[in-house]
Amino acid sequence: MRQPRVVIIGAGIVGTALADEITRLGWTDVTVTDRGPLFRTGGSTSHAPGLVFQTNGSKTMAELARYTVEKFTELEAFDAVGGLEVATTPQRWTDLHRRYGWAKSWGIEGRLLDPQECAKLHPLLDPERILGGYHTPTDGLALALTAAEAQARRATDRGAQFLAYCEVVEVLQADGRVTGVRTADGQELPADVVVCAAGFWGAELGRAVGLTVPLVPMAHQFAKTGPVPALDGGERLPMLRHQDSDLYYRTYGDRIGIGYYGHDPRPIDMRTLLRDTASEAMPSMLPFTPAEFEPAWRESRRLLPALTETELDEGFDGIFSFTPDGFPILGEHHGLSGLWVAEAVWVTHSAGVAKAVAEWIVTGAPQIDLHECDLHRFEQAALSPDFIRRTSMRAFVEVYDIIHPHQYRSAPRELRTSPFYARQRELGACCFEGGLWERPAWFEANAALMDELAADGVEFPERDEWSGSCYSPIAIAEARWTRTHVALYDMTPLTRYEVSGAGATAFLQELTTNDVGKKPGAVTYTLLLDENGGIRSDLTVARLDDQFFQVGANGPLDLDWFTRHLPGDGSVTIRDITGGTCCLGVWGPKARDMVQPLCPDDLSHKGFGYFRALRTYLGSIPVTMMRVSYVGELGWEIYTSAEHGAALWDLLWAAGAEYRVVPAGRIAFNSLRLEKGYRSWGTDMTTEHTPEAAGVGFAVRKTKASFIGKAALESAVPPKNTLRSLVLDDPRAVVLGKEPVTVNGVVAGYITSAGWSATIGRCIAYAWLPSETRPGDEVHIDYLATTFTAHVHTEPVVDPEMSLIRR
Ligand code: FAD
Ligand code: THG
């Protein structure tokens, strides 16, 4: 069979790395085109100062950076001068502890230093100005052009070719597949796979093939000083970050290069940029704007007093891509197969990205979890030009800001609100944003309940400033009340699809791990796996009729996966019904007493069993009820169309008065599901984990003839790491996620998610730990500047007999 022909658009650091990684996997018919010369093409890579800091809140991003460092080192295109981040405020100093924690969690070398130690490493620093620093000795400077050339050379040796001055003006296609590209000089290059690695040109290229690539080219200031007398040019000073003032530094011999993010975000209009600079050698370089740099220069001379002995020598405003959430954009266009994008990638992550995307293209799935970077992660409203522009500008402003894990974007907001929203506002809902939905985190109206419970002796422990922000102890009252009485949870944001048609059962059986072909009325918890047997999602599949299913999913990536696998014969239809419907979870021991009087059908345990679905009425409202509970209590998810939403709320609210029903929010929801051992996809488990390792092996029906990922599971070796439940010893201790966990003094894993349990009066946390850890084992968790002791617990921590749910 002929090898697939690959065309890569763009010979920057990403395009060259891709050519290397794709040819390394054996596809050698690769052509890389660039509109500019090779390899100083005029793209962002041409003048990238090349600072590589690997520490990142995202494990994936840290791993992409780690691989890049390893590869560039091998290519002799990396100078490991180390990185030093300094704090000038107490908040930053605390945050550097958190970053150090991430480094330990993801396996990056690092340490915290006092001001004197910082000044020893970087003698230009004024130790009086700083509170301390975080040092990463394996970070350093990438020689981006050297790395690009070296990777291109390796690709060329395997048969790839590189074409300079060869601008792609059109992507050619037939029958929904790419067939090649046309270049400005009229050539056609045939291809089975086209990868856009066009950097900040990416959005324009995407638009031409009906694909929204949500990135915004933005100008960023970079300047160089003249010679600094205090430097003799021979020093290898570490790179420096002064995030409190949006600044970073590196040395060039006896000069200092200064990068600045403090100016107002400057999105670039590509139409005028291309017109103005199309013929210039450096379209990504705009003239320096010195007035905007003034605060940076002033602050730099304070932090590094030796700079008062020199002046600024040169500078430019360089263009590169920003995205709404700061992550790259990777994946295959869903409307045009064979068209891939790998854009908005920093030099820092470039080789790692190229390796993962090459695996994805050649083998069907990357080894590493890329869901945070997936092209299809965005909700539709997030693909509007307005949203992309506003959020990407915000991402520029926040590049170095300290962002709390539960801090949600402040704008745009209220883009998606459930039909219950007005009622929730009246009850003092404090909303977080998720999937663009307003999601109540807790309700101020429950403050009185908290006082009542406190009077009864329920504890509401004080929190430290960090874990206490974006939080209210009211959530404890809501969680507690759910276990003792009954509460209403807005489940509207839960993504759901209708899957129907003659081929629906076979389709869902092939895509998911469990047997979803049971008789109508059954609900099944099941998994989507990728070709490697890694978990792509976990779902509930309700068979409502012979050829009609309702699927409860995790977000846009699931719809992408489903539609990608639809049979071509039209025998299966899939429809996203999330926005047109709404859902209330009514859960708690009193749920049945409260709802039964409204319903003509028998809601007893015998009449309506656990994990069953029923289409019925509550009052005059047509509903679909599912006896499913992510909080692990008696009750139902109750679905109706959006038009009936407000009426459903009012009906349940009135019926619940007698049982003192309360509204409850996401913090309570999260704490209750942790008690029950339920996983949250994307946080606790991803494609990097097999069902067995993640503790959801029970959702795999091994006897099923076939499903995606089955073969990989059959040849899988026992997992090295397993997801465990931990319980923290100290009732006042809470962690938030991503903290390192040590066993016998050695970092052995990391926390995924955590929440304070009202039932046991302790914090429950999940952690990936070596499989040999056992219930009862003692572990330690580093949280900011403290260490907490915890013990591995059996699962689930609460109600292992399932008596709460099955009553
Ligand atoms: P590019 O290097 O821009 O390559 C894209 C290529 O596509 C270009 O060569 C272009 O000519 C070509 N192209 C576009 N359209 C077409 C077409 N239609 N046909 C053919 N070819 C086409 N990153 C870090 O990791 N660390 C840093 O310290 C750092 N500092 C930075 C400082 C500045 C001032 C700037 C501007 C960027 C910085 N970056 C940094 C970001 C980094 O430089 C970029 O993210 C990275 O270089 C992007 O690489 P790329 O290959 O995707 O894009
Ligand atoms: N409700 C519905 N769909 C969903 C979720 C939901 N889909 C996405 C996500 N949440 C899926 N996650 C879970 C996790 C656990 C359970 C349900 C959905 C659950 N598990 C039980 C257990 O593990 O004991 C039952 C499993 C079984 O009987 O097979 O309830 O919240 N609609």
CSV table of N, CA and C in Angstrom, one decimal, residues 26 66 152 284 383 398 447 456 538 640 689 760 770 775:
chain,number,residue,atom,x,y,z
A,26,GLY,N,7.5,6.6,10.5
A,26,GLY,CA,7.5,5.8,9.3
A,26,GLY,C,6.7,6.3,8.1
A,66,ARG,N,8.6,19.0,29.0
A,66,ARG,CA,9.6,18.1,29.4
A,66,ARG,C,10.2,17.4,28.2
A,152,ALA,N,14.4,19.6,11.0
A,152,ALA,CA,14.1,19.5,9.5
A,152,ALA,C,15.1,18.6,8.8
A,284,SER,N,6.1,39.0,11.5
A,284,SER,CA,5.7,38.8,12.9
A,284,SER,C,6.3,39.9,13.8
A,383,LEU,N,-17.1,29.8,20.2
A,383,LEU,CA,-16.4,29.9,18.8
A,383,LEU,C,-16.8,31.2,18.1
A,398,GLU,N,-3.9,38.0,31.8
A,398,GLU,CA,-3.8,37.1,32.9
A,398,GLU,C,-2.6,36.1,32.8
A,447,ALA,N,-27.9,30.1,54.3
A,447,ALA,CA,-27.1,30.6,55.4
A,447,ALA,C,-27.8,30.3,56.8
A,456,ASP,N,-26.9,22.7,66.1
A,456,ASP,CA,-27.0,21.2,66.4
A,456,ASP,C,-25.7,20.5,66.5
A,538,ASP,N,-16.9,9.1,30.4
A,538,ASP,CA,-17.8,8.2,31.0
A,538,ASP,C,-19.2,8.7,30.8
A,640,THR,N,-37.0,17.8,31.6
A,640,THR,CA,-38.2,18.2,30.8
A,640,THR,C,-37.7,19.2,29.7
A,689,HIS,N,-5.5,6.7,31.2
A,689,HIS,CA,-5.8,5.7,32.2
A,689,HIS,C,-6.7,4.7,31.7
A,760,ILE,N,-18.3,12.7,57.0
A,760,ILE,CA,-17.2,12.1,57.8
A,760,ILE,C,-16.5,13.3,58.5
A,770,PRO,N,1.0,4.6,43.4
A,770,PRO,CA,1.4,3.3,42.9
A,770,PRO,C,0.4,2.3,43.3
A,775,PRO,N,-5.3,0.4,51.3
A,775,PRO,CA,-6.1,1.1,52.4
A,775,PRO,C,-5.4,1.0,53.7
